[in-house]
XYZ file of C-alpha atoms in Angstrom:
625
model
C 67.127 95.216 73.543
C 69.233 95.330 76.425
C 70.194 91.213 76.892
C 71.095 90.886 80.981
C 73.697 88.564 80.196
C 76.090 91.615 78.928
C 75.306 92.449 82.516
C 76.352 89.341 84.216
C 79.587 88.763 82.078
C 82.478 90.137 83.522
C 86.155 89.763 84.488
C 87.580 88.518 81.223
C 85.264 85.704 80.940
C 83.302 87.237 77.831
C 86.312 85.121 75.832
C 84.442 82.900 74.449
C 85.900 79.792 72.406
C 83.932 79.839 69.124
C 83.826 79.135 65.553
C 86.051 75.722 66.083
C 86.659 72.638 64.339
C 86.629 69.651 65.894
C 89.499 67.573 65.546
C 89.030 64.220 67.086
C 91.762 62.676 69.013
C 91.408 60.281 71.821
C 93.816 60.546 74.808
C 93.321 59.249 77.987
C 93.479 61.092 80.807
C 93.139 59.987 84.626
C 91.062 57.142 83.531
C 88.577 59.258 81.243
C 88.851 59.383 77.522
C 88.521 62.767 76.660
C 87.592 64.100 72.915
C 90.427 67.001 72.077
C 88.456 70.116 70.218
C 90.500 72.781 68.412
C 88.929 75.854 68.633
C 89.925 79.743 67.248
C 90.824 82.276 69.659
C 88.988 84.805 71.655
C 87.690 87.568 69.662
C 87.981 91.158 70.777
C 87.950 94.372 69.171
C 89.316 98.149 70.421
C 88.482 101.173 69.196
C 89.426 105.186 69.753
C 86.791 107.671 71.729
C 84.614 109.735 69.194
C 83.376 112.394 71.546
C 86.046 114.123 74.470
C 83.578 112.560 76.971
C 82.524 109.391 76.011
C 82.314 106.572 78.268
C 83.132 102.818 77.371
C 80.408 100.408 78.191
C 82.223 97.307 77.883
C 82.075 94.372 80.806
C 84.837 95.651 83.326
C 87.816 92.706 84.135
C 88.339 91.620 87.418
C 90.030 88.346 88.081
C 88.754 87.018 91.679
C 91.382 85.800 93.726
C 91.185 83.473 96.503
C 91.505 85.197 99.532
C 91.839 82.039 102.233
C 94.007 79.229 102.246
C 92.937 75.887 103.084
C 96.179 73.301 102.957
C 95.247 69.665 102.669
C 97.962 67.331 104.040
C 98.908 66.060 100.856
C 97.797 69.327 98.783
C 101.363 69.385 97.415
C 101.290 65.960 95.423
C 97.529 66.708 94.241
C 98.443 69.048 92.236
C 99.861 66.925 89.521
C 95.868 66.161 88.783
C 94.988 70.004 87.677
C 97.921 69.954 85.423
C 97.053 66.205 84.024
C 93.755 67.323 82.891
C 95.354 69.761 81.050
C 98.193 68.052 79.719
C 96.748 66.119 76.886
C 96.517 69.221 74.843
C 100.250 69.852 74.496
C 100.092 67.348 71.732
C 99.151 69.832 68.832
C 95.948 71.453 70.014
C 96.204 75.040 69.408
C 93.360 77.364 69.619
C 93.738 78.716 66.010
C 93.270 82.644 65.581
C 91.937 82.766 61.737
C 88.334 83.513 62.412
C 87.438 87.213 62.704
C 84.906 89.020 64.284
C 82.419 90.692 61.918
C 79.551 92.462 63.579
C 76.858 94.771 61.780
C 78.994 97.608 61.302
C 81.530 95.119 58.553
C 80.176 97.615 56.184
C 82.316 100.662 57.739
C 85.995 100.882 58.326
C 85.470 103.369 61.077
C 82.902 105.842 62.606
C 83.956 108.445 60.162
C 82.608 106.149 57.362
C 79.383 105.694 59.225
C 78.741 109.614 60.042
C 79.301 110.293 56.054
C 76.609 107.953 55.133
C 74.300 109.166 57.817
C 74.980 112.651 56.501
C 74.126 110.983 52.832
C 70.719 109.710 53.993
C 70.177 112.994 55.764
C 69.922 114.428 52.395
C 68.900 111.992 50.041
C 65.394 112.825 48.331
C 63.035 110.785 49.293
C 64.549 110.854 52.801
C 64.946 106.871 53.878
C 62.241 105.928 57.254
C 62.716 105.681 60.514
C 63.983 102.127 60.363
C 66.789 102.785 58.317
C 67.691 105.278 60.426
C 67.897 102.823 62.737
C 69.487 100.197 61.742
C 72.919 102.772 61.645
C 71.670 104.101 64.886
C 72.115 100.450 66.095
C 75.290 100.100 63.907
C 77.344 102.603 66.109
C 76.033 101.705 68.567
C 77.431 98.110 68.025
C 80.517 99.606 67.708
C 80.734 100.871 71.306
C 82.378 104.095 72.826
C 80.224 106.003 70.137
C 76.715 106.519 72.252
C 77.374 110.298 72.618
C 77.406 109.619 68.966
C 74.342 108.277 68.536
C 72.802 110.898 70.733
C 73.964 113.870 68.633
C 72.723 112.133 65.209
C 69.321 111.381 66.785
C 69.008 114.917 68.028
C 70.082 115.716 64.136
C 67.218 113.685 62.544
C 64.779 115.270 64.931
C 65.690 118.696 63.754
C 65.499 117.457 59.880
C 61.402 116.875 60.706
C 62.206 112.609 61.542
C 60.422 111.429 64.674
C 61.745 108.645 66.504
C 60.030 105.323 66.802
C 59.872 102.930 70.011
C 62.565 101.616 68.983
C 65.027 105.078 68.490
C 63.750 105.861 71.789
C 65.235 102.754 73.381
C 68.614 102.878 71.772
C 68.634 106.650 73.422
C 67.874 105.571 76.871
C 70.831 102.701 76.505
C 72.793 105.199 75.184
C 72.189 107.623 78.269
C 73.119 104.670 81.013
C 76.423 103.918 79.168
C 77.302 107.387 79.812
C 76.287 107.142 83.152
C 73.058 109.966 82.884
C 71.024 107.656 84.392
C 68.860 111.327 84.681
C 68.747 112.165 81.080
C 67.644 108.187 80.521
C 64.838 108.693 82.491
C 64.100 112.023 81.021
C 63.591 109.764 77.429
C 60.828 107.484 79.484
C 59.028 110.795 79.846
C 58.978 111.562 76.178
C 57.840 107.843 75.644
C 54.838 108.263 77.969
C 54.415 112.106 76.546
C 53.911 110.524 72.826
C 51.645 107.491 73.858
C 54.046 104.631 73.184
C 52.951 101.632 75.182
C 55.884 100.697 78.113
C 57.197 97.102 76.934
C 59.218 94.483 78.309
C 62.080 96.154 76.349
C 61.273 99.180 77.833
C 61.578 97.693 81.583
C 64.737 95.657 80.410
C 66.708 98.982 79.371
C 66.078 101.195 82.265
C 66.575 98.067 84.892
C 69.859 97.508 83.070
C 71.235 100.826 82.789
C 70.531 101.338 86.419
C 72.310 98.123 87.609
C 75.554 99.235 85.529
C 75.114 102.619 87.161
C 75.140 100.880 90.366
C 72.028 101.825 91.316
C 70.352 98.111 92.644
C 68.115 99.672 94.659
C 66.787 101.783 92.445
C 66.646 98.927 89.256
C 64.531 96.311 92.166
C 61.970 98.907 93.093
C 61.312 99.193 89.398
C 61.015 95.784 88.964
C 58.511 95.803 91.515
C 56.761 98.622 89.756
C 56.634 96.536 86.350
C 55.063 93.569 88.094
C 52.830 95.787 89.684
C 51.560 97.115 85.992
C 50.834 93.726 85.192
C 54.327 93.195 83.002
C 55.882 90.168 83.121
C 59.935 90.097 83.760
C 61.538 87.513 80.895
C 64.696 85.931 81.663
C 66.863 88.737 80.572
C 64.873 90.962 83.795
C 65.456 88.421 86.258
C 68.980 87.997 85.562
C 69.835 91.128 85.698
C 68.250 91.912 89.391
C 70.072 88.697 90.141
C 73.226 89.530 88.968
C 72.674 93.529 90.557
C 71.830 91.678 93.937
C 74.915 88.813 93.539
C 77.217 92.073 92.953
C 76.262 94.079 96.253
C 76.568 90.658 98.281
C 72.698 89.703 98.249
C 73.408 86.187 97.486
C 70.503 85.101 100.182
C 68.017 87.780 98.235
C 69.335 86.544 94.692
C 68.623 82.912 95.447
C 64.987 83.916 96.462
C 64.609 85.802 93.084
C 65.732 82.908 91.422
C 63.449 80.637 92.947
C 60.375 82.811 92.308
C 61.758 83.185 88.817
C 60.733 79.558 88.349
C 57.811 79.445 90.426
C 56.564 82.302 88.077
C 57.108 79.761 84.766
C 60.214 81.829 83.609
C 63.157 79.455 83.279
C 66.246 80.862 83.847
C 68.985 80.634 81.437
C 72.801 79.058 81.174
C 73.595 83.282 82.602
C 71.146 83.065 85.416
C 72.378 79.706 86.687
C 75.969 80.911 86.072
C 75.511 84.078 88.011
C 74.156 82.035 91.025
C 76.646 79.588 91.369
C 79.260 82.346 91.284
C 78.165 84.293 93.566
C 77.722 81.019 96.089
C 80.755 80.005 95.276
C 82.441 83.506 96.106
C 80.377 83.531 99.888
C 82.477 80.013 99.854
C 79.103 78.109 99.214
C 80.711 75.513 96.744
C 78.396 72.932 98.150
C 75.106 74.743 97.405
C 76.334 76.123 93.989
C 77.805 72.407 93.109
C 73.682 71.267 93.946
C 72.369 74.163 91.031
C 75.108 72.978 89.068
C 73.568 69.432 89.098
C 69.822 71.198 89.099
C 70.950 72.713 86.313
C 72.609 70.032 83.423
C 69.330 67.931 85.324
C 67.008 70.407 83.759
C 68.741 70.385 80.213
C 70.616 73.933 80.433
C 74.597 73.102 79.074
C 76.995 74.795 81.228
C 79.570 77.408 79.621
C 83.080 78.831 80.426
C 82.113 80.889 82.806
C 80.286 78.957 85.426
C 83.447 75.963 84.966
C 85.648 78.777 85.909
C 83.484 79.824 89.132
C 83.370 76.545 90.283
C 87.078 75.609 89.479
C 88.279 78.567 91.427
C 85.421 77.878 94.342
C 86.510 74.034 94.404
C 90.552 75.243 94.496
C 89.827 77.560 97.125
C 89.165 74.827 99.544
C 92.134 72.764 98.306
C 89.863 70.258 96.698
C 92.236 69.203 93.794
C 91.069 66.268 92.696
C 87.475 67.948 92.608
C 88.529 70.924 90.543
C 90.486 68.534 88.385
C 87.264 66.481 87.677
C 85.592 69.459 86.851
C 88.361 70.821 84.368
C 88.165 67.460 82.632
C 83.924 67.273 82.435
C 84.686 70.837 80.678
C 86.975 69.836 78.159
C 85.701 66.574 77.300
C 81.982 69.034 76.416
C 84.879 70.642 73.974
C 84.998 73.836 76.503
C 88.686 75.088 75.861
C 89.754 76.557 79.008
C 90.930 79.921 78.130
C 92.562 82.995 79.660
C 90.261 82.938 82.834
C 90.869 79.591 83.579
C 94.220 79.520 83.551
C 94.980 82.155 85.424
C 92.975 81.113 87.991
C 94.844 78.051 88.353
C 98.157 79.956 88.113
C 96.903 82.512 91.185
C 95.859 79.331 93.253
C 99.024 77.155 92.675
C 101.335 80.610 93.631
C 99.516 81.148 96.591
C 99.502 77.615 97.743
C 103.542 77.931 97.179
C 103.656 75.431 94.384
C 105.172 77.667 91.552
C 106.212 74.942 89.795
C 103.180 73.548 88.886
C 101.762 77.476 87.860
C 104.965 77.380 85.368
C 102.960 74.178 83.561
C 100.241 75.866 83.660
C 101.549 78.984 81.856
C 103.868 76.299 79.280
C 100.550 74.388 78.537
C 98.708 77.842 78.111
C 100.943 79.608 75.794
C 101.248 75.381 73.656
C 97.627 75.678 73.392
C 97.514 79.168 71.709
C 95.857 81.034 74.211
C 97.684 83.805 75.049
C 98.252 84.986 78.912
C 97.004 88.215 79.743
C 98.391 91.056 82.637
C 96.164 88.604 85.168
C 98.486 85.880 83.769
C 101.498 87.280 84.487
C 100.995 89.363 87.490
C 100.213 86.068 89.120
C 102.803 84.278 88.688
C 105.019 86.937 89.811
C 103.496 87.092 92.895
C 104.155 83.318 92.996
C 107.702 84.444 92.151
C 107.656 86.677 94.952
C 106.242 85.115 97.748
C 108.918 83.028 97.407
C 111.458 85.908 97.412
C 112.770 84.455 93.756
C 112.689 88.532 92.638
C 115.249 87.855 89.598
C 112.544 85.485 88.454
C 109.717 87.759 88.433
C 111.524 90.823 87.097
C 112.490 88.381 84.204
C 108.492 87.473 84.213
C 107.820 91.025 84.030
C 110.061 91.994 81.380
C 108.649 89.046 79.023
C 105.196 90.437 79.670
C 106.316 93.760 78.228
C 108.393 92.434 75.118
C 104.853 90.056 74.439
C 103.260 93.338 74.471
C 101.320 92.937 77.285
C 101.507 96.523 79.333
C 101.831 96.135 82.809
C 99.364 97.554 85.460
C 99.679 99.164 88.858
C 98.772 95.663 90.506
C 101.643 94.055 88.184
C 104.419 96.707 89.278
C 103.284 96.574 92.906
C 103.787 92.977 93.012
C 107.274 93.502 91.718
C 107.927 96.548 93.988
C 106.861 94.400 96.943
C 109.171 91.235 96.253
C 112.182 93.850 95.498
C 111.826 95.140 98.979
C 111.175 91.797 100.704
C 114.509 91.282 98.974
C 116.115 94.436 100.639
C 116.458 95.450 97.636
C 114.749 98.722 97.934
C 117.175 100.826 95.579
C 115.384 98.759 92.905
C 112.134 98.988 94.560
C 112.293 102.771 94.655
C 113.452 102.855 90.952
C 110.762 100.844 89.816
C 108.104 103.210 92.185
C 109.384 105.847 89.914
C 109.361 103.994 86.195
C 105.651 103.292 86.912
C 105.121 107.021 87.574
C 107.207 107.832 84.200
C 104.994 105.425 82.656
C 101.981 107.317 82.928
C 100.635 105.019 85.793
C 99.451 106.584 89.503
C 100.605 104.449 92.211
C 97.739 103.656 94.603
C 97.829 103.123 98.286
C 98.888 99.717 98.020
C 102.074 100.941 96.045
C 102.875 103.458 99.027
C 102.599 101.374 101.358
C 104.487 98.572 100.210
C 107.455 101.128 99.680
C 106.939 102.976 102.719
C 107.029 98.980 104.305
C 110.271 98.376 102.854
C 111.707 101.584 103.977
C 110.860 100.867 107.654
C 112.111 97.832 107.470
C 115.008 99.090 107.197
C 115.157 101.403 109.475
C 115.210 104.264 106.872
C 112.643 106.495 108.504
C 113.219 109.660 107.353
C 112.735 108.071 103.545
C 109.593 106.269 104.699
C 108.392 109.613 106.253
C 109.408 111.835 102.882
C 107.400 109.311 101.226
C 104.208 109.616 103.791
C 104.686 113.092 102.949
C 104.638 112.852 99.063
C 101.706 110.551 98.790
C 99.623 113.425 101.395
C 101.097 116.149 98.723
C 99.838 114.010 95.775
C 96.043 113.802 96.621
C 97.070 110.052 98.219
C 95.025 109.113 101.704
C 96.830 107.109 103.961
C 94.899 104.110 105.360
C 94.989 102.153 108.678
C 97.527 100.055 107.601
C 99.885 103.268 106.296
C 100.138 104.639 109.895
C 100.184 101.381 110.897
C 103.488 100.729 108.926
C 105.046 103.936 110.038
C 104.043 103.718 113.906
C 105.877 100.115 113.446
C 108.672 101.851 111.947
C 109.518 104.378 114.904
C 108.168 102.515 117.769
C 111.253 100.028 117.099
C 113.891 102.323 116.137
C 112.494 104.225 119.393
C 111.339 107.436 117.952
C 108.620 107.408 120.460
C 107.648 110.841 120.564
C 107.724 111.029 116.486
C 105.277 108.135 116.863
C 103.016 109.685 119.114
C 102.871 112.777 116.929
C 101.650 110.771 114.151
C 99.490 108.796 116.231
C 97.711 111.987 117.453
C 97.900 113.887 114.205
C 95.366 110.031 112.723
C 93.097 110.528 115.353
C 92.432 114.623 114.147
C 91.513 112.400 110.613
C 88.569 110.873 110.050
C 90.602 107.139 110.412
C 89.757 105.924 114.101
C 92.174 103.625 115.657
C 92.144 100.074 115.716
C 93.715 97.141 117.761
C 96.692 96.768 115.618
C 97.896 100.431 116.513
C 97.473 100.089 120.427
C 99.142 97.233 120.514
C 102.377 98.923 118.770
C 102.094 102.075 120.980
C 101.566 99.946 124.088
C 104.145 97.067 123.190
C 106.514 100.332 122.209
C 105.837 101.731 125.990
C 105.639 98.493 128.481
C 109.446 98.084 126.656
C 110.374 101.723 127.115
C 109.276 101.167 130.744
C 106.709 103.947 130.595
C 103.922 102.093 132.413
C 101.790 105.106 132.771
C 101.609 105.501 129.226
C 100.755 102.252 128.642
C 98.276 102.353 131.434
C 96.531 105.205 129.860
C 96.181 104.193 125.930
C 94.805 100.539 127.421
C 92.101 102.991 128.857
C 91.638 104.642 125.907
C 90.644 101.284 124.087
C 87.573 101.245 125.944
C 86.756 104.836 125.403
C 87.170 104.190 121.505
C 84.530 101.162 121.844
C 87.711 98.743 121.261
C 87.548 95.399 123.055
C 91.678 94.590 123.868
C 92.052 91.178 122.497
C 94.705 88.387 123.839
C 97.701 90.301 122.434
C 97.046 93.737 123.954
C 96.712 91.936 127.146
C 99.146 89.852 126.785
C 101.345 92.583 126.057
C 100.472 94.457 128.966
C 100.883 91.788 131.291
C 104.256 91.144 130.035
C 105.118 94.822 130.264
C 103.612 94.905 134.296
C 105.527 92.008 135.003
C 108.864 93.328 134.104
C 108.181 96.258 136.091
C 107.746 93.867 139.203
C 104.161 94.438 139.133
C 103.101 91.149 139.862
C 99.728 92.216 141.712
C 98.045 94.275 139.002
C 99.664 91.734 136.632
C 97.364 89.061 137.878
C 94.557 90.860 137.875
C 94.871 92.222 134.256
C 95.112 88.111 133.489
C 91.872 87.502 135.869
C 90.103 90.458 134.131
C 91.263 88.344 130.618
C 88.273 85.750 131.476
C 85.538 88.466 132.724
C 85.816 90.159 129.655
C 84.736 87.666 126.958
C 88.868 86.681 126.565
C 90.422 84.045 127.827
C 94.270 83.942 127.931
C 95.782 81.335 125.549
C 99.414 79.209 125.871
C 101.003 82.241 125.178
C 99.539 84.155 127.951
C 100.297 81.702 130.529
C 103.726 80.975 129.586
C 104.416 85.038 130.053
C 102.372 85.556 133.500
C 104.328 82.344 134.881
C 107.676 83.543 133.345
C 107.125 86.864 135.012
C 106.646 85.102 138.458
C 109.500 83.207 138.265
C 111.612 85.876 137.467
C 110.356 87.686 140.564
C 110.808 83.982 142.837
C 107.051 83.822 143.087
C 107.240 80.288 143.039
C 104.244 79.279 144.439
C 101.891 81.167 142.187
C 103.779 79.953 139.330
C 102.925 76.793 140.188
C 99.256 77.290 140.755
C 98.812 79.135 136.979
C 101.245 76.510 135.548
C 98.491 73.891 137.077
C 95.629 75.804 135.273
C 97.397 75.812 132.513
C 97.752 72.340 132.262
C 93.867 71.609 133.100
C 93.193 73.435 129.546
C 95.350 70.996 127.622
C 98.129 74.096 127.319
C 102.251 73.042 127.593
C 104.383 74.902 129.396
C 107.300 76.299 127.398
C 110.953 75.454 128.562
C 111.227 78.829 130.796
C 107.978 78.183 132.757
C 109.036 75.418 134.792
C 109.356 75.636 137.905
């Protein structure tokens, strides 16, 4: 049976703590005395393909990162109370890592052992049933990366006169979905319904599964639909998984229905079905709503687990709310929930971002004192802490450690590096490091090019930025928005106008469109240059393209109108600011007034600098008159 929650599990936190021993210490933390648990480390297990095209159907690893930052006044001192909670187990708590994982296939070394006894039951006399058959079946497929395996065995016992059961059928459909032939899965459901085998809940359960990993939510909700309709009642494990397939395309309003009716329907959901709720709220920044299912929840007897501490940690730091995530961190670990890999890197990625590397380095000491061992999230974190704050010696020395712990860097990891080397104008380094990810069997993505291509610019090394553009083109690489972007940047302020119009008209022959950030650069680029008309013309073109000019573009071209003398048309672009749903801001005023007293236009000066003063904005130092 396909369980939902193998669905719902993802981005690392699958690490469970288990198989601990309790060792009893009382410390007192921020007031609370907390109970210290030792627990064994995560368990994991890694295994060679079988077949040339076999896909891997573990949970995929994605760390979420916060992407807005909310600053409370005092933010900086509350950050001593994440790293309080977790200071207590410095003390001699260490995850220990003797337990082993032992799952049903103990019996075999490898998949080679479990093909030769397959072939020995093959050929035994009596031949064993259908249910020993099985029980291998299942074996392999516990094993993982072995489905096309599994396939190729149960096409073998079909040929030696053994039918399949129910429950051979099954195992083929799962093994179908993991190798994404979501078709050929289907094609099994036929052969169920050709040899009279009643449709179960399992039955429902597999196929909704396999078609939520294959992306396919649509699809996996209309046959939900279908299996109410037939009079067969979802369990927990179908619920969760629509929930979790809606949660993942951003259906958090459709998901909390579901999970509402899943109650109303006398099907409680489970510690995943709460968990996937409350991370999806907290993800649409709902930490208020997912903190009132999190109370719901314990309220209604259902223990929390790893997982939904770490959603609502990271939802709660998001918003700066320290001392709330800190409360949090210590309800977990006084319920003897170790924080592991997840959690800490979460905290590390918030503390960087929020500038406070300091406090991400105790997080990483206390980590690593604890036993639990940082991972490429870990580390690729607090480099980017390293290199936001331009400290690039310190993250290449981060980066090197992560290699000689035997942690293999990523793309993400090396662009992080690439991009504090050339914030350092240090882009000999940069480029060196661009090409040592290459040698190392890694493809640098459009986030690599562009950071280089940045750095380049920057510099004013066009030609290399441009040999670069035309590298990633030549290596199957698309350029985005923000490539051309970079490079009209680039020769608009060395003044390689025409080589930026070029490029400019060479996008718009793509399928990219323009956007706002673009005009702006092309008509900054010609109200400085003095070409009016051109500037005239692409603030036309805006309109044509559907693109409402925001403050800056007309900012920008009032500045541009005024130097020019223009003081007329200059006004009138300002006027025409209000009329078309945008109203100039400080800046705006300060530049229309400058421009008027630079021309001895005293009086309107005075009149705008009165407006400007009705809307609560200050005059800068060269708009007095």
């Amino acid at each position: 049976m396909i369980m939902a929650a193998a669905a719902v599990r993802r981005g690392g936190s699958e690490a469970f703590f288990v198989g601990s021993q309790i060792q009893r210490r009382q410390m007192k933390i921020m007031g609370m005395t907390l109970l210290s648990p030792t627990t064994s480390s995560p368990l994991s297990s890694n295994h060679s393909n079988f077949i040339s095209s076999s896909s891997s159907s573990s949970s995929s690893n994605s760390n979420s990162n916060s992407r807005d930052k909310h600053k409370n006044d005092d933010a900086s001192s509350s950050f001593r109370y994440i790293n309080d909670a977790l200071a207590f187990f410095s003390g001699g708590s260490s995850i220990s890592s003797r337990d082993k994982h032992k799952n049903d296939a103990s019996s075999f070394r490898n998949i080679d052992d479990a093909l030769a006894y397959f072939n020995h039951m093959l050929h035994r006399k009596p031949r064993p049933c259908i249910i020993q058959f099985n029980k291998l079946l299942s074996t392999i497929v516990k094993m993982r990366h072995y489905h096309d395996a599994v396939i190729s065995l149960s096409k073998q016992m079909e040929l030696a006169g053994l039918s399949p059961d129910s429950y051979t059928l099954h195992m083929l459909i799962n093994c179908f979905f993991q190798l994404q032939r979501v078709d050929l899965g289907f094609s099994v459901l036929a052969k169920i319904i050709k040899l009279g085998l009643q449709l179960t809940i399992v039955t429902f359960n597999t196929l909704i599964n396999g078609l939520c990993k294959a992306g396919k939510f649509g699809q996996a909700v209309e046959l939900f639909d279908d299996m109410v309709a037939r009079g067969c009642q979802p369990d927990v494990h179908t619920y969760t998984t629509i929930i979790n397939g809606l949660c993942k395309i951003g259906e958090t309003a459709a998901a909390a229905g579901l999970f509402k009716k899943m109650g109303e329907a006398g099907c409680q959901p489970d510690v995943v079905t709460y968990s996937t709720i409350i991370d999806s709220l907290c993800k649409d920044r709902r930490v208020n709503e997912a903190l009132d299912i999190f109370s719901y929840m314990k309220a209604k007897g259902i223990s929390p687990n790893i997982f939904t501490y770490n959603s609502l940690i990271q939802g709660l730091c998001n918003f700066s709310q320290w001392r709330e995530a800190s409360a949090m961190l210590n309800e977990m670990m006084s319920l003897h929930i170790m924080p592991n890999v997840v959690t800490f890197s979460l905290l590390i990625n918030i503390f960087c971002k929020e500038g406070n590397v300091f406090e991400a380095q105790g997080v990483l000491k206390t980590m690593t004192e604890m036993g639990v061992e940082p991972n490429v999230v870990t580390y690729s974190s607090l480099m980017n802490g390293y290199s936001l704050q331009v400290e690039v010696v310190q993250a290449r020395k981060l980066f090197d450690v992560m290699i000689t712990k035997g942690c293999k860097p990523d793309v993400f990891s090396y662009n992080i590096l690439i991009n504090g080397y050339c914030k350092a104008k240090r882009i000999g380094e940069a480029k060196q490091l661009f090409n040592e990810m290459i040698h190392q069997g890694l493809t640098p993505d459009i986030v690599s090019y562009n950071t280089l291509i940045d750095g380049l610019c920057q510099l004013g090394r066009l030609r290399e930025a441009h040999d670069l553009f035309n590298n990633m083109l030549a290596n199957g690489n698309l350029p985005d928005l923000c490539t051309y972007s970079i490079l009209l940047d680039g020769f608009c302020k060395q003044g390689y106008l025409a080589n930026a119009f070029r490029l400019f008209r060479a996008m718009q022959s793509t399928y990219l469109k323009p956007n706002m950030v673009m005009y702006n650069i092309l008509i900054d680029a010609t109200c400085k240059s003095g070409n009016l008309k051109e500037a005239r013309k692409l603030f036309s073109e805006l309109f044509v393209q559907g693109l409402q000019p925001n403050v800056q573009i007309y900012t920008t071209i009032i500045n541009g109108l005024c130097k020019e003398g223009l003081l007329d048309e200059a006004l009138e672009a300002f006027r025409n600011m209000e009329e078309d749903g945008c109203p100039p801001n400080e800046f705006s005023y300060n530049v229309i007034i400058r421009g008027f007293l630079q021309h001895k236009d005293e009086s309107r000066a005075v009149q705008l600098i009165g407006e400007m003063r009705e809307k609560g904005f200050v005059a800068d130092a060269g708009t007095t008159a």
